[in-house]
Each structure stands twice: as C-alpha cells, then as structure tokens.
Amino acid sequence: MDMLKVSAVRAFADNYIWLIHSPRDAKKVVAVDPGDAHPVEQEIARKGLDLAGILITHRHADHVGGVAALARDRGIPVFGPAADNVPTAVQPLREGDTAAFDALGLRFDVLDVPGHTLGHIAYVGHGSLFCGDTLFSAGCGRLFEGTPEQMTRSLAKLASLPDDTQVYCGHEYTISNLAFALAVEPHNEQSVAYLEECRARRTRGEATVPSTMRRERNVNPFLRCDRQSVKQAAEAKAGRRLQNHVEVFAVIRQWKDGFTG
Ligand code: ZN
Ligand code: FE
C-alpha cells in the first residue's frame, strides 16, 4: 500500500495538527485535531489546499479549539468520539466504526483508547495511526480520567498494530520523553541512538514524528512494562515487588508525572 501523504501544522507550543492528503487529489485534506484554526487556514491558503473533513481524537481544547471555525462555512464532515463530550457537533464514533471519506479515498477504523480521557479514540488506516494524546513517541498521555488498567489495555491495542505503522501523535514531546525513557532503561541502546537522532532533527527544526510502531515497541517504556528491565526499575522506584505489568505501568506513569529530567 502506498504511504499516506501527511503534513504537519504546528500549533501552540508543541501540538501537531495533521493534514492527511487524499490519495486521489493531494490538494484535498482532512485535518486531525485542529486545536487552532489559524495555522490551518494559513497552511491551506499557502498551499492552495481544500479542507474536506475533520477527525477528532478527544475533547481537550488544544485538539478541538479550531473545529467550529474551520467547519462553519465549509459544510464538511466532522468525526469525533461518541463518548468524550466534544463541544462541537460531530458524527459520533466508537470502536468498530469507520470514519469514511469516500470521495477522497480515505477510510479509518476507530479504536477506543480510554485513559487520557475516558472517551478518547484513535484512527487507524492506510498504514497509519492517529492517536492524539494516548501514545506519544517514547511516552504516553497523562491519566487525567482513566485508570492504569484502562491505559494499559489501550496501549496494548495500539502496540498490536503492524511494525511499519506510522504513528502520528498529538505533541512534540519526544526528547523529554526519551530523557525519562533512559532514566527507566539506561542501557537501552535504541533509546540512546534515537535521542541522538531526535536532537539532530530538532536542531534542524524538523519534527520527530511520525514514529513507527516498531520503534515504539523498542524505546517506549510504557509499551515495555512486561520487560525485566522496566519492571526492575519500577520496583526500585516503588521500593516493593510489583505483581504484573499494570502495576509496573502505574508506577512508571506516576514517576513520569513528577520527572523533571
Ligand atoms: Zn489531551
Ligand atoms: Fe493535547
């Protein structure tokens, strides 16, 4: 399958709004999580694009703040989570549903990924994953609403996608996430090498995302809670034995919440 063409629009301090280009007509795009309309309108005008639809992963303002303004005069479909109280009218989706833009040749399957918010969803299609604030490169979203158990299950769903899946997350957090990943697994050579690579990219002003699922399984401590190295680090941090990978996840998620590098 041909790789999707996706471009990044920066918003706020570290958000990415993804523009997915139609494989039939590269001028037509679907925006993912447009938290701010302004940079999207600028990009559309600058490149002569045509905004044809919107996908929303969860209700936080930095992901939905631009939806109303972008959709107002365009009459475009807006898909979003059924269970996340998104403040703008959306076509509600839950796991098993499909967000289809037939005229554009784009279809995405929906996964429920509760944890960051309870209604958070992710979109999977064309070899790509749009996962909002659930999975980041080398990290995962904070548990604002869900339990460690829910987030562990959500991340496991994402981690079961094929190795080559392109991972489009909602924020540029990779370097600070890797600092934490290396605190958990100081001897993870892949994380060491990836940090070097990401620093070089950021120095050039480039995004570190998309990542791939292969890479995430190798460097992301939150996908590695069943590994001895991660379990031992979590047990040392907690000062007690941990019984299973959900307990390991809970300890490292809390550790990360207070981690300053
Ligand atoms: Zn969020
Ligand atoms: Fe966010």
PDB file of N, CA, C and O in Angstrom, residues 230-261:
ATOM      1  N   VAL A 230      12.331  -2.856  32.699  1.00  0.00           N
ATOM      2  CA  VAL A 230      11.363  -1.836  33.114  1.00  0.00           C
ATOM      3  C   VAL A 230      10.767  -2.208  34.470  1.00  0.00           C
ATOM      4  O   VAL A 230      10.619  -1.363  35.360  1.00  0.00           O
ATOM      5  N   LYS A 231      10.483  -3.495  34.637  1.00  0.00           N
ATOM      6  CA  LYS A 231       9.918  -3.970  35.905  1.00  0.00           C
ATOM      7  C   LYS A 231      10.884  -3.694  37.060  1.00  0.00           C
ATOM      8  O   LYS A 231      10.482  -3.187  38.116  1.00  0.00           O
ATOM      9  N   GLN A 232      12.172  -3.996  36.834  1.00  0.00           N
ATOM     10  CA  GLN A 232      13.161  -3.785  37.902  1.00  0.00           C
ATOM     11  C   GLN A 232      13.296  -2.307  38.263  1.00  0.00           C
ATOM     12  O   GLN A 232      13.383  -1.957  39.444  1.00  0.00           O
ATOM     13  N   ALA A 233      13.300  -1.451  37.251  1.00  0.00           N
ATOM     14  CA  ALA A 233      13.400  -0.006  37.516  1.00  0.00           C
ATOM     15  C   ALA A 233      12.169   0.475  38.296  1.00  0.00           C
ATOM     16  O   ALA A 233      12.286   1.277  39.228  1.00  0.00           O
ATOM     17  N   ALA A 234      11.001  -0.033  37.931  1.00  0.00           N
ATOM     18  CA  ALA A 234       9.766   0.366  38.614  1.00  0.00           C
ATOM     19  C   ALA A 234       9.764  -0.143  40.055  1.00  0.00           C
ATOM     20  O   ALA A 234       9.347   0.576  40.979  1.00  0.00           O
ATOM     21  N   GLU A 235      10.257  -1.353  40.254  1.00  0.00           N
ATOM     22  CA  GLU A 235      10.297  -1.905  41.616  1.00  0.00           C
ATOM     23  C   GLU A 235      11.278  -1.138  42.491  1.00  0.00           C
ATOM     24  O   GLU A 235      11.002  -0.875  43.668  1.00  0.00           O
ATOM     25  N   ALA A 236      12.403  -0.732  41.896  1.00  0.00           N
ATOM     26  CA  ALA A 236      13.372   0.066  42.651  1.00  0.00           C
ATOM     27  C   ALA A 236      12.757   1.405  43.035  1.00  0.00           C
ATOM     28  O   ALA A 236      12.927   1.895  44.150  1.00  0.00           O
ATOM     29  N   LYS A 237      12.014   1.987  42.099  1.00  0.00           N
ATOM     30  CA  LYS A 237      11.373   3.280  42.353  1.00  0.00           C
ATOM     31  C   LYS A 237      10.313   3.141  43.449  1.00  0.00           C
ATOM     32  O   LYS A 237      10.213   3.986  44.337  1.00  0.00           O
ATOM     33  N   ALA A 238       9.516   2.080  43.347  1.00  0.00           N
ATOM     34  CA  ALA A 238       8.399   1.900  44.277  1.00  0.00           C
ATOM     35  C   ALA A 238       8.864   1.353  45.628  1.00  0.00           C
ATOM     36  O   ALA A 238       8.169   1.500  46.635  1.00  0.00           O
ATOM     37  N   GLY A 239      10.036   0.707  45.629  1.00  0.00           N
ATOM     38  CA  GLY A 239      10.522   0.095  46.861  1.00  0.00           C
ATOM     39  C   GLY A 239       9.727  -1.128  47.279  1.00  0.00           C
ATOM     40  O   GLY A 239       9.628  -1.449  48.464  1.00  0.00           O
ATOM     41  N   ARG A 240       9.117  -1.783  46.307  1.00  0.00           N
ATOM     42  CA  ARG A 240       8.379  -3.015  46.618  1.00  0.00           C
ATOM     43  C   ARG A 240       8.272  -3.875  45.361  1.00  0.00           C
ATOM     44  O   ARG A 240       8.515  -3.385  44.251  1.00  0.00           O
ATOM     45  N   ARG A 241       7.868  -5.113  45.551  1.00  0.00           N
ATOM     46  CA  ARG A 241       7.654  -6.025  44.424  1.00  0.00           C
ATOM     47  C   ARG A 241       6.380  -5.622  43.685  1.00  0.00           C
ATOM     48  O   ARG A 241       5.391  -5.248  44.305  1.00  0.00           O
ATOM     49  N   LEU A 242       6.416  -5.722  42.372  1.00  0.00           N
ATOM     50  CA  LEU A 242       5.218  -5.423  41.578  1.00  0.00           C
ATOM     51  C   LEU A 242       4.738  -6.717  40.934  1.00  0.00           C
ATOM     52  O   LEU A 242       5.543  -7.499  40.428  1.00  0.00           O
ATOM     53  N   GLN A 243       3.447  -6.920  40.991  1.00  0.00           N
ATOM     54  CA  GLN A 243       2.884  -8.227  40.645  1.00  0.00           C
ATOM     55  C   GLN A 243       2.678  -8.435  39.144  1.00  0.00           C
ATOM     56  O   GLN A 243       2.709  -9.547  38.657  1.00  0.00           O
ATOM     57  N   ASN A 244       2.405  -7.364  38.416  1.00  0.00           N
ATOM     58  CA  ASN A 244       2.061  -7.542  36.995  1.00  0.00           C
ATOM     59  C   ASN A 244       2.353  -6.260  36.222  1.00  0.00           C
ATOM     60  O   ASN A 244       2.735  -5.243  36.813  1.00  0.00           O
ATOM     61  N   HIS A 245       2.151  -6.302  34.897  1.00  0.00           N
ATOM     62  CA  HIS A 245       2.559  -5.163  34.076  1.00  0.00           C
ATOM     63  C   HIS A 245       1.665  -3.938  34.284  1.00  0.00           C
ATOM     64  O   HIS A 245       2.092  -2.821  34.035  1.00  0.00           O
ATOM     65  N   VAL A 246       0.462  -4.139  34.813  1.00  0.00           N
ATOM     66  CA  VAL A 246      -0.386  -2.968  35.115  1.00  0.00           C
ATOM     67  C   VAL A 246       0.194  -2.201  36.305  1.00  0.00           C
ATOM     68  O   VAL A 246       0.250  -0.965  36.297  1.00  0.00           O
ATOM     69  N   GLU A 247       0.665  -2.928  37.301  1.00  0.00           N
ATOM     70  CA  GLU A 247       1.311  -2.266  38.444  1.00  0.00           C
ATOM     71  C   GLU A 247       2.594  -1.566  38.022  1.00  0.00           C
ATOM     72  O   GLU A 247       2.891  -0.469  38.488  1.00  0.00           O
ATOM     73  N   VAL A 248       3.332  -2.209  37.132  1.00  0.00           N
ATOM     74  CA  VAL A 248       4.560  -1.587  36.616  1.00  0.00           C
ATOM     75  C   VAL A 248       4.202  -0.301  35.883  1.00  0.00           C
ATOM     76  O   VAL A 248       4.814   0.755  36.104  1.00  0.00           O
ATOM     77  N   PHE A 249       3.174  -0.383  35.045  1.00  0.00           N
ATOM     78  CA  PHE A 249       2.732   0.812  34.311  1.00  0.00           C
ATOM     79  C   PHE A 249       2.361   1.928  35.283  1.00  0.00           C
ATOM     80  O   PHE A 249       2.761   3.087  35.108  1.00  0.00           O
ATOM     81  N   ALA A 250       1.569   1.600  36.300  1.00  0.00           N
ATOM     82  CA  ALA A 250       1.097   2.614  37.255  1.00  0.00           C
ATOM     83  C   ALA A 250       2.280   3.318  37.921  1.00  0.00           C
ATOM     84  O   ALA A 250       2.270   4.543  38.080  1.00  0.00           O
ATOM     85  N   VAL A 251       3.309   2.553  38.278  1.00  0.00           N
ATOM     86  CA  VAL A 251       4.476   3.152  38.939  1.00  0.00           C
ATOM     87  C   VAL A 251       5.242   4.058  37.986  1.00  0.00           C
ATOM     88  O   VAL A 251       5.589   5.186  38.341  1.00  0.00           O
ATOM     89  N   ILE A 252       5.478   3.604  36.751  1.00  0.00           N
ATOM     90  CA  ILE A 252       6.290   4.463  35.869  1.00  0.00           C
ATOM     91  C   ILE A 252       5.494   5.668  35.363  1.00  0.00           C
ATOM     92  O   ILE A 252       6.051   6.734  35.152  1.00  0.00           O
ATOM     93  N   ARG A 253       4.174   5.513  35.248  1.00  0.00           N
ATOM     94  CA  ARG A 253       3.362   6.677  34.844  1.00  0.00           C
ATOM     95  C   ARG A 253       3.427   7.751  35.931  1.00  0.00           C
ATOM     96  O   ARG A 253       3.583   8.938  35.651  1.00  0.00           O
ATOM     97  N   GLN A 254       3.332   7.330  37.192  1.00  0.00           N
ATOM     98  CA  GLN A 254       3.406   8.278  38.301  1.00  0.00           C
ATOM     99  C   GLN A 254       4.804   8.888  38.425  1.00  0.00           C
ATOM    100  O   GLN A 254       4.956  10.073  38.696  1.00  0.00           O
ATOM    101  N   TRP A 255       5.795   8.049  38.208  1.00  0.00           N
ATOM    102  CA  TRP A 255       7.200   8.500  38.213  1.00  0.00           C
ATOM    103  C   TRP A 255       7.389   9.598  37.155  1.00  0.00           C
ATOM    104  O   TRP A 255       7.943  10.657  37.427  1.00  0.00           O
ATOM    105  N   LYS A 256       6.863   9.347  35.980  1.00  0.00           N
ATOM    106  CA  LYS A 256       6.993  10.331  34.889  1.00  0.00           C
ATOM    107  C   LYS A 256       6.281  11.644  35.228  1.00  0.00           C
ATOM    108  O   LYS A 256       6.774  12.724  34.888  1.00  0.00           O
ATOM    109  N   ASP A 257       5.139  11.559  35.914  1.00  0.00           N
ATOM    110  CA  ASP A 257       4.398  12.777  36.268  1.00  0.00           C
ATOM    111  C   ASP A 257       5.248  13.744  37.089  1.00  0.00           C
ATOM    112  O   ASP A 257       5.088  14.957  36.985  1.00  0.00           O
ATOM    113  N   GLY A 258       6.148  13.183  37.900  1.00  0.00           N
ATOM    114  CA  GLY A 258       6.984  14.053  38.733  1.00  0.00           C
ATOM    115  C   GLY A 258       8.401  14.202  38.212  1.00  0.00           C
ATOM    116  O   GLY A 258       9.263  14.748  38.884  1.00  0.00           O
ATOM    117  N   PHE A 259       8.646  13.709  36.992  1.00  0.00           N
ATOM    118  CA  PHE A 259      10.019  13.670  36.451  1.00  0.00           C
ATOM    119  C   PHE A 259      10.384  14.997  35.801  1.00  0.00           C
ATOM    120  O   PHE A 259       9.637  15.517  34.978  1.00  0.00           O
ATOM    121  N   THR A 260      11.544  15.539  36.204  1.00  0.00           N
ATOM    122  CA  THR A 260      11.937  16.815  35.613  1.00  0.00           C
ATOM    123  C   THR A 260      13.231  16.703  34.802  1.00  0.00           C
ATOM    124  O   THR A 260      13.729  17.703  34.313  1.00  0.00           O
ATOM    125  N   GLY A 261      13.749  15.486  34.644  1.00  0.00           N
ATOM    126  CA  GLY A 261      14.889  15.310  33.746  1.00  0.00           C
ATOM    127  C   GLY A 261      16.216  15.246  34.410  1.00  0.00           C
ATOM    128  O   GLY A 261      16.544  15.003  35.448  1.00  0.00           O
TER     129      GLY A 261
END
